[in-house]
Amino acid sequence: MAAHNINKHKVLKSLSMMVRRIFLWISLTAISSVAAQDNVGEESTIVYNNDYFAQWSPVTAQDMIDRIPGLTEGGSSRGGFGGSSGFGGGFRGSRGGSRGGRGFGGGNRGSEILINGKRTAGKNNSTGTQLARITSDQVQYIEIIRGTSGELDVRGSGQVINVVLTDVFSDLSVQYELTGQQFEDNTVVPRGNLSLSGTRGGLDYQIQAQSGKNHDVTTYKENSVLGDFSANDFIYRKDIDDGGGYGLSANVGYEINPNSSARLSGQFTEGTNDTDINRKTVNLRIQPGIESYQREDIRSKINNWEIGGDYEYNTARGDRFKVLFISNSFTPDRLRERWNLTGPSSESKNLFLDSTSTTKERIIRSSYTLDMFGDSQDIEFGAERAQTILDSSLALGTLNPNGISSAAVGGLVPVDIPNARSSVEEMRYEPFVIHNWVFNSRMSLESSVLYEDSTITQSGQISKERSYDYVKPKLDFRYDLTPTIQLRGTMEKIVQQLSFNDFVAALDTRDEDRDVQFGNENLKQEWYWNYEFNAEYRLPNDIGVASARIFYEDWTDKIERIDVSPSKDNLQGANGNIGDGEKYGLELNSSTRMRMIGLPNLLINASISFEDSNVTDPFLGIERRMSFNWRGRQNFSFRHDIPSKRINWGIRFSNTPDGNRKFYDLIDIEYWDSDPFWSAFFEWRSRNNTTVRLQTDRMGNWEFCRKRFRYNGGIADGYLAELESNCNHSGHDITLRVTGTF
């Protein structure tokens, strides 16, 4: 404990020194500045009127956001490197199931996107996807709100992007997108979507339909040695994915009168993905090596729907009442079968694994915002009720000469898996109070207290009920040193939501030698105190933005892998609480127009982050970095617009400075590494607003590699049994996309 405190003291001292250096840098920069950014308004809100974007002839609201320094892709600094908005991506098995966390959430440390000051009623039907469906002539202005306000539909965000639409009547607008994507094996798949949008009186609407195919080819090469470093085997594997599906979504808003409005959103998605796997194994323990062959069929499908809505009423004195609701369902099914090839035309099945799960949410949230003391203070009272249900089942069949085969597991012998069929339900109640205080045009404080009370009930093969309650305070202080320099300090208790899939037995898609992962019914939520300091400087004359963030996280009940072995002869790990830990780091970002070298339409985005962490390993008893924790990241991109030619192009690069991250389990340790990621695009826009875009991703011989040290008897007391070195290669792909409006 003493060593831990000494270490924490050193960390805090280092962070303090970094804070002082950032303050010094900001001060020197401010002194050297002779002009303020000309579009910074009162309370440091940055306003970009529609005519600001005229020189680039944008077609959509997303095109407009891509031109704002520090705000491309809704704040992600990708510089216009977006993927297809059509249907695709495939459906690979996953242990997750969380699609942004349960409930509405209490704020985002990143950027939030609003339309007319409102966020969408749905979760999966996000605001970001709507930006590509809003035409540029529908946008009156875009504002970047760096302060806090009770008038906003979100709280506690790093910054808020508010896209304000015109009040002018808009005829029906029809947008289309046609995409062809070519993969490394020269396979070409089509995708497309069609959207309708418009306004009439107080009604605004967006309706979208999308459909398409997906394809991917991934090759794996694995060399394995035994614990004495003698050759074990070589594995060559090729995965071919083919899938597709369709989706429908709609967003409707209606201004009932000047004081009240309502919105409704919905979506439905259905898709399939078929994966064919061929594997060749060369046994190097025998010379010459003996070759064996396997094939696998993995058939996956998903079904996902959501409906959400909200109603808002504003009183004459400025108070606001609001109620929101969401209901959704997400169902992935995955069937995996494997055969040993025993001859030119013969084979024998040795694995059957069928996994089905359904996750459902029902959420309602209501709040009342009381306007106090004019515009300087407001207080919001509210509560959220959320019900989340997971129903899952898992059936495993293997070859076993001593068992009785069953048609239910593909003619193989059933394997009894603990907690393979289970239902998990959470009832959560969260009352909250949020106080927003604007001291003056340069200083504001947002403080909140949320109380979370939840009960999680598990039924099926395991029956258990557990209750949790947490008080979650937060302070967010912002100070504008100048109109262009903002300082922000945040202190918050963050309680992580549990993944229901961790309670039950689930597929292990990470380790092909282990078919399933055990669940842990004794999990409890991990949480941490987050302390961070942010500094942002908007360069003169709209040249760009530079920012820095320092953070420190003090973790309690950290979730990683623990020992849940039923016996010494059957070692099994599962996600569980391992104790306390800490994480800390520094992020630096810049987004700059290169006007100083005569290229005002060249936008360069760069970021670098450094972070570290420590936690006590439950198996080794040593302090180490948290699993899956990068030491840092590097990102660089540029976008060059040439308005006279109606073209723009760019390149993006990303990498991890330390090159690897680790994962610790009961019987193995993994090291992950990947090559730098490169992508590039070229875009041309016709005078009738037809856009042709050519993009390539995973340029070069991009690989993702993993080293796995596997032990007999566990990583603490066992001995090294095998060392696997596996690299996979997906190859580049080229996408041609044509979009237009009529």
GROMACS .gro file of N, CA and C in nm, residues 566-655:
model
  270
  566PRO      N    1  -1.359  -2.493  -1.235
  566PRO     CA    2  -1.434  -2.591  -1.157
  566PRO      C    3  -1.345  -2.694  -1.089
  567SER      N    4  -1.223  -2.716  -1.143
  567SER     CA    5  -1.128  -2.810  -1.084
  567SER      C    6  -0.989  -2.778  -1.138
  568LYS      N    7  -0.887  -2.840  -1.078
  568LYS     CA    8  -0.750  -2.821  -1.123
  568LYS      C    9  -0.727  -2.881  -1.261
  569ASP      N   10  -0.811  -2.975  -1.296
  569ASP     CA   11  -0.798  -3.039  -1.427
  569ASP      C   12  -0.875  -2.964  -1.536
  570ASN      N   13  -0.952  -2.862  -1.498
  570ASN     CA   14  -1.031  -2.784  -1.593
  570ASN      C   15  -1.016  -2.636  -1.559
  571LEU      N   16  -0.903  -2.578  -1.598
  571LEU     CA   17  -0.875  -2.438  -1.567
  571LEU      C   18  -0.955  -2.347  -1.659
  572GLN      N   19  -1.028  -2.252  -1.597
  572GLN     CA   20  -1.111  -2.161  -1.672
  572GLN      C   21  -1.102  -2.021  -1.612
  573GLY      N   22  -1.088  -1.922  -1.700
  573GLY     CA   23  -1.091  -1.783  -1.658
  573GLY      C   24  -1.220  -1.716  -1.700
  574ALA      N   25  -1.257  -1.609  -1.632
  574ALA     CA   26  -1.376  -1.531  -1.666
  574ALA      C   27  -1.353  -1.388  -1.621
  575ASN      N   28  -1.434  -1.296  -1.673
  575ASN     CA   29  -1.425  -1.158  -1.629
  575ASN      C   30  -1.474  -1.146  -1.485
  576GLY      N   31  -1.395  -1.077  -1.403
  576GLY     CA   32  -1.428  -1.059  -1.263
  576GLY      C   33  -1.356  -0.939  -1.205
  577ASN      N   34  -1.388  -0.902  -1.083
  577ASN     CA   35  -1.328  -0.786  -1.016
  577ASN      C   36  -1.195  -0.826  -0.953
  578ILE      N   37  -1.088  -0.756  -0.989
  578ILE     CA   38  -0.954  -0.791  -0.942
  578ILE      C   39  -0.898  -0.693  -0.840
  579GLY      N   40  -0.963  -0.577  -0.818
  579GLY     CA   41  -0.912  -0.483  -0.720
  579GLY      C   42  -0.900  -0.343  -0.777
  580ASP      N   43  -0.817  -0.261  -0.715
  580ASP     CA   44  -0.803  -0.120  -0.750
  580ASP      C   45  -0.687  -0.099  -0.847
  581GLY      N   46  -0.691   0.016  -0.916
  581GLY     CA   47  -0.585   0.051  -1.010
  581GLY      C   48  -0.592   0.198  -1.045
  582GLU      N   49  -0.509   0.241  -1.136
  582GLU     CA   50  -0.508   0.379  -1.179
  582GLU      C   51  -0.463   0.389  -1.324
  583LYS      N   52  -0.509   0.496  -1.389
  583LYS     CA   53  -0.472   0.524  -1.527
  583LYS      C   54  -0.450   0.675  -1.540
  584TYR      N   55  -0.355   0.715  -1.620
  584TYR     CA   56  -0.324   0.856  -1.635
  584TYR      C   57  -0.261   0.880  -1.772
  585GLY      N   58  -0.273   1.003  -1.820
  585GLY     CA   59  -0.217   1.029  -1.951
  585GLY      C   60  -0.230   1.173  -1.995
  586LEU      N   61  -0.181   1.198  -2.115
  586LEU     CA   62  -0.177   1.330  -2.175
  586LEU      C   63  -0.218   1.317  -2.322
  587GLU      N   64  -0.304   1.408  -2.369
  587GLU     CA   65  -0.345   1.412  -2.508
  587GLU      C   66  -0.317   1.551  -2.564
  588LEU      N   67  -0.260   1.558  -2.684
  588LEU     CA   68  -0.234   1.682  -2.755
  588LEU      C   69  -0.298   1.675  -2.893
  589ASN      N   70  -0.371   1.780  -2.930
  589ASN     CA   71  -0.441   1.782  -3.058
  589ASN      C   72  -0.422   1.917  -3.127
  590SER      N   73  -0.415   1.914  -3.257
  590SER     CA   74  -0.411   2.037  -3.335
  590SER      C   75  -0.484   2.017  -3.466
  591SER      N   76  -0.550   2.122  -3.511
  591SER     CA   77  -0.618   2.123  -3.639
  591SER      C   78  -0.595   2.260  -3.700
  592THR      N   79  -0.521   2.266  -3.810
  592THR     CA   80  -0.470   2.393  -3.859
  592THR      C   81  -0.489   2.407  -4.009
  593ARG      N   82  -0.540   2.524  -4.051
  593ARG     CA   83  -0.540   2.561  -4.192
  593ARG      C   84  -0.406   2.625  -4.226
  594MET      N   85  -0.344   2.580  -4.333
  594MET     CA   86  -0.208   2.624  -4.363
  594MET      C   87  -0.207   2.754  -4.442
  595ARG      N   88  -0.279   2.854  -4.390
  595ARG     CA   89  -0.285   2.984  -4.453
  595ARG      C   90  -0.150   3.053  -4.452
  596MET      N   91  -0.068   3.023  -4.351
  596MET     CA   92   0.060   3.090  -4.338
  596MET      C   93   0.158   3.053  -4.449
  597ILE      N   94   0.132   2.945  -4.523
  597ILE     CA   95   0.218   2.909  -4.636
  597ILE      C   96   0.143   2.922  -4.767
  598GLY      N   97   0.031   2.998  -4.765
  598GLY     CA   98  -0.043   3.023  -4.887
  598GLY      C   99  -0.137   2.914  -4.929
  599LEU      N  100  -0.174   2.822  -4.836
  599LEU     CA  101  -0.265   2.713  -4.866
  599LEU      C  102  -0.380   2.713  -4.765
  600PRO      N  103  -0.470   2.811  -4.773
  600PRO     CA  104  -0.577   2.822  -4.674
  600PRO      C  105  -0.676   2.707  -4.677
  601ASN      N  106  -0.680   2.633  -4.786
  601ASN     CA  107  -0.773   2.522  -4.797
  601ASN      C  108  -0.708   2.387  -4.768
  602LEU      N  109  -0.588   2.390  -4.715
  602LEU     CA  110  -0.522   2.268  -4.668
  602LEU      C  111  -0.540   2.260  -4.517
  603LEU      N  112  -0.618   2.163  -4.471
  603LEU     CA  113  -0.648   2.144  -4.329
  603LEU      C  114  -0.571   2.023  -4.280
  604ILE      N  115  -0.483   2.045  -4.181
  604ILE     CA  116  -0.401   1.938  -4.125
  604ILE      C  117  -0.445   1.911  -3.982
  605ASN      N  118  -0.475   1.784  -3.953
  605ASN     CA  119  -0.512   1.740  -3.819
  605ASN      C  120  -0.405   1.646  -3.765
  606ALA      N  121  -0.362   1.670  -3.643
  606ALA     CA  122  -0.261   1.586  -3.581
  606ALA      C  123  -0.294   1.569  -3.433
  607SER      N  124  -0.270   1.450  -3.382
  607SER     CA  125  -0.291   1.425  -3.240
  607SER      C  126  -0.193   1.319  -3.194
  608ILE      N  127  -0.157   1.328  -3.069
  608ILE     CA  128  -0.073   1.228  -3.006
  608ILE      C  129  -0.117   1.215  -2.861
  609SER      N  130  -0.119   1.094  -2.813
  609SER     CA  131  -0.158   1.070  -2.675
  609SER      C  132  -0.061   0.973  -2.610
  610PHE      N  133  -0.041   0.994  -2.480
  610PHE     CA  134   0.042   0.906  -2.400
  610PHE      C  135  -0.039   0.868  -2.276
  611GLU      N  136  -0.038   0.742  -2.243
  611GLU     CA  137  -0.106   0.701  -2.123
  611GLU      C  138  -0.041   0.577  -2.065
  612ASP      N  139  -0.064   0.558  -1.937
  612ASP     CA  140  -0.014   0.440  -1.868
  612ASP      C  141  -0.112   0.405  -1.758
  613SER      N  142  -0.097   0.288  -1.704
  613SER     CA  143  -0.187   0.242  -1.600
  613SER      C  144  -0.117   0.137  -1.518
  614ASN      N  145  -0.174   0.105  -1.404
  614ASN     CA  146  -0.123  -0.005  -1.325
  614ASN      C  147  -0.236  -0.068  -1.243
  615VAL      N  148  -0.226  -0.197  -1.226
  615VAL     CA  149  -0.320  -0.275  -1.148
  615VAL      C  150  -0.245  -0.399  -1.101
  616THR      N  151  -0.287  -0.460  -0.992
  616THR     CA  152  -0.222  -0.579  -0.942
  616THR      C  153  -0.282  -0.702  -1.010
  617ASP      N  154  -0.196  -0.780  -1.074
  617ASP     CA  155  -0.241  -0.899  -1.145
  617ASP      C  156  -0.287  -1.005  -1.046
  618PRO      N  157  -0.408  -1.063  -1.064
  618PRO     CA  158  -0.458  -1.162  -0.968
  618PRO      C  159  -0.388  -1.297  -0.976
  619PHE      N  160  -0.322  -1.324  -1.088
  619PHE     CA  161  -0.253  -1.452  -1.104
  619PHE      C  162  -0.106  -1.444  -1.067
  620LEU      N  163  -0.038  -1.334  -1.107
  620LEU     CA  164   0.105  -1.320  -1.087
  620LEU      C  165   0.141  -1.246  -0.960
  621GLY      N  166   0.044  -1.166  -0.905
  621GLY     CA  167   0.072  -1.089  -0.785
  621GLY      C  168   0.165  -0.972  -0.807
  622ILE      N  169   0.178  -0.923  -0.930
  622ILE     CA  170   0.267  -0.811  -0.962
  622ILE      C  171   0.184  -0.695  -1.015
  623GLU      N  172   0.243  -0.572  -1.008
  623GLU     CA  173   0.179  -0.458  -1.070
  623GLU      C  174   0.212  -0.456  -1.219
  624ARG      N  175   0.110  -0.433  -1.299
  624ARG     CA  176   0.127  -0.430  -1.444
  624ARG      C  177   0.030  -0.331  -1.505
  625ARG      N  178   0.045  -0.307  -1.634
  625ARG     CA  179  -0.048  -0.225  -1.708
  625ARG      C  180  -0.183  -0.298  -1.720
  626MET      N  181  -0.291  -0.223  -1.722
  626MET     CA  182  -0.422  -0.282  -1.742
  626MET      C  183  -0.428  -0.350  -1.878
  627SER      N  184  -0.502  -0.460  -1.885
  627SER     CA  185  -0.516  -0.533  -2.011
  627SER      C  186  -0.579  -0.445  -2.118
  628PHE      N  187  -0.537  -0.469  -2.242
  628PHE     CA  188  -0.586  -0.400  -2.360
  628PHE      C  189  -0.555  -0.250  -2.359
  629ASN      N  190  -0.462  -0.206  -2.279
  629ASN     CA  191  -0.433  -0.065  -2.262
  629ASN      C  192  -0.313  -0.026  -2.350
  630TRP      N  193  -0.340   0.058  -2.452
  630TRP     CA  194  -0.231   0.113  -2.531
  630TRP      C  195  -0.150   0.210  -2.448
  631ARG      N  196  -0.024   0.223  -2.480
  631ARG     CA  197   0.059   0.325  -2.418
  631ARG      C  198   0.034   0.463  -2.480
  632GLY      N  199  -0.025   0.465  -2.594
  632GLY     CA  200  -0.050   0.592  -2.661
  632GLY      C  201  -0.087   0.570  -2.806
  633ARG      N  202  -0.125   0.681  -2.873
  633ARG     CA  203  -0.163   0.676  -3.013
  633ARG      C  204  -0.110   0.796  -3.088
  634GLN      N  205  -0.094   0.780  -3.218
  634GLN     CA  206  -0.058   0.887  -3.308
  634GLN      C  207  -0.158   0.890  -3.423
  635ASN      N  208  -0.208   1.008  -3.457
  635ASN     CA  209  -0.298   1.025  -3.569
  635ASN      C  210  -0.258   1.149  -3.648
  636PHE      N  211  -0.259   1.135  -3.778
  636PHE     CA  212  -0.228   1.247  -3.866
  636PHE      C  213  -0.316   1.236  -3.990
  637SER      N  214  -0.372   1.347  -4.032
  637SER     CA  215  -0.449   1.349  -4.155
  637SER      C  216  -0.446   1.489  -4.213
  638PHE      N  217  -0.468   1.496  -4.343
  638PHE     CA  218  -0.487   1.626  -4.405
  638PHE      C  219  -0.597   1.614  -4.511
  639ARG      N  220  -0.659   1.727  -4.534
  639ARG     CA  221  -0.762   1.739  -4.635
  639ARG      C  222  -0.734   1.866  -4.714
  640HIS      N  223  -0.720   1.853  -4.845
  640HIS     CA  224  -0.688   1.966  -4.931
  640HIS      C  225  -0.803   1.989  -5.029
  641ASP      N  226  -0.870   2.104  -5.014
  641ASP     CA  227  -0.975   2.144  -5.105
  641ASP      C  228  -0.919   2.233  -5.215
  642ILE      N  229  -0.961   2.208  -5.338
  642ILE     CA  230  -0.926   2.293  -5.452
  642ILE      C  231  -1.057   2.339  -5.512
  643PRO      N  232  -1.115   2.449  -5.459
  643PRO     CA  233  -1.249   2.491  -5.501
  643PRO      C  234  -1.261   2.519  -5.650
  644SER      N  235  -1.157   2.574  -5.714
  644SER     CA  236  -1.166   2.607  -5.856
  644SER      C  237  -1.185   2.483  -5.943
  645LYS      N  238  -1.137   2.369  -5.896
  645LYS     CA  239  -1.151   2.244  -5.969
  645LYS      C  240  -1.263   2.157  -5.912
  646ARG      N  241  -1.326   2.202  -5.803
  646ARG     CA  242  -1.433   2.128  -5.734
  646ARG      C  243  -1.386   1.989  -5.690
  647ILE      N  244  -1.263   1.982  -5.642
  647ILE     CA  245  -1.208   1.855  -5.595
  647ILE      C  246  -1.148   1.874  -5.456
  648ASN      N  247  -1.138   1.765  -5.382
  648ASN     CA  248  -1.064   1.762  -5.257
  648ASN      C  249  -1.007   1.622  -5.240
  649TRP      N  250  -0.898   1.613  -5.167
  649TRP     CA  251  -0.831   1.487  -5.147
  649TRP      C  252  -0.761   1.488  -5.011
  650GLY      N  253  -0.722   1.371  -4.965
  650GLY     CA  254  -0.657   1.366  -4.834
  650GLY      C  255  -0.597   1.230  -4.805
  651ILE      N  256  -0.520   1.227  -4.698
  651ILE     CA  257  -0.452   1.106  -4.650
  651ILE      C  258  -0.465   1.101  -4.499
  652ARG      N  259  -0.482   0.982  -4.444
  652ARG     CA  260  -0.489   0.963  -4.300
  652ARG      C  261  -0.392   0.855  -4.258
  653PHE      N  262  -0.326   0.877  -4.144
  653PHE     CA  263  -0.228   0.785  -4.086
  653PHE      C  264  -0.257   0.771  -3.937
  654SER      N  265  -0.252   0.648  -3.885
  654SER     CA  266  -0.267   0.625  -3.742
  654SER      C  267  -0.173   0.513  -3.699
  655ASN      N  268  -0.125   0.523  -3.575
  655ASN     CA  269  -0.029   0.425  -3.525
  655ASN      C  270  -0.028   0.431  -3.372
   0.00000   0.00000   0.00000
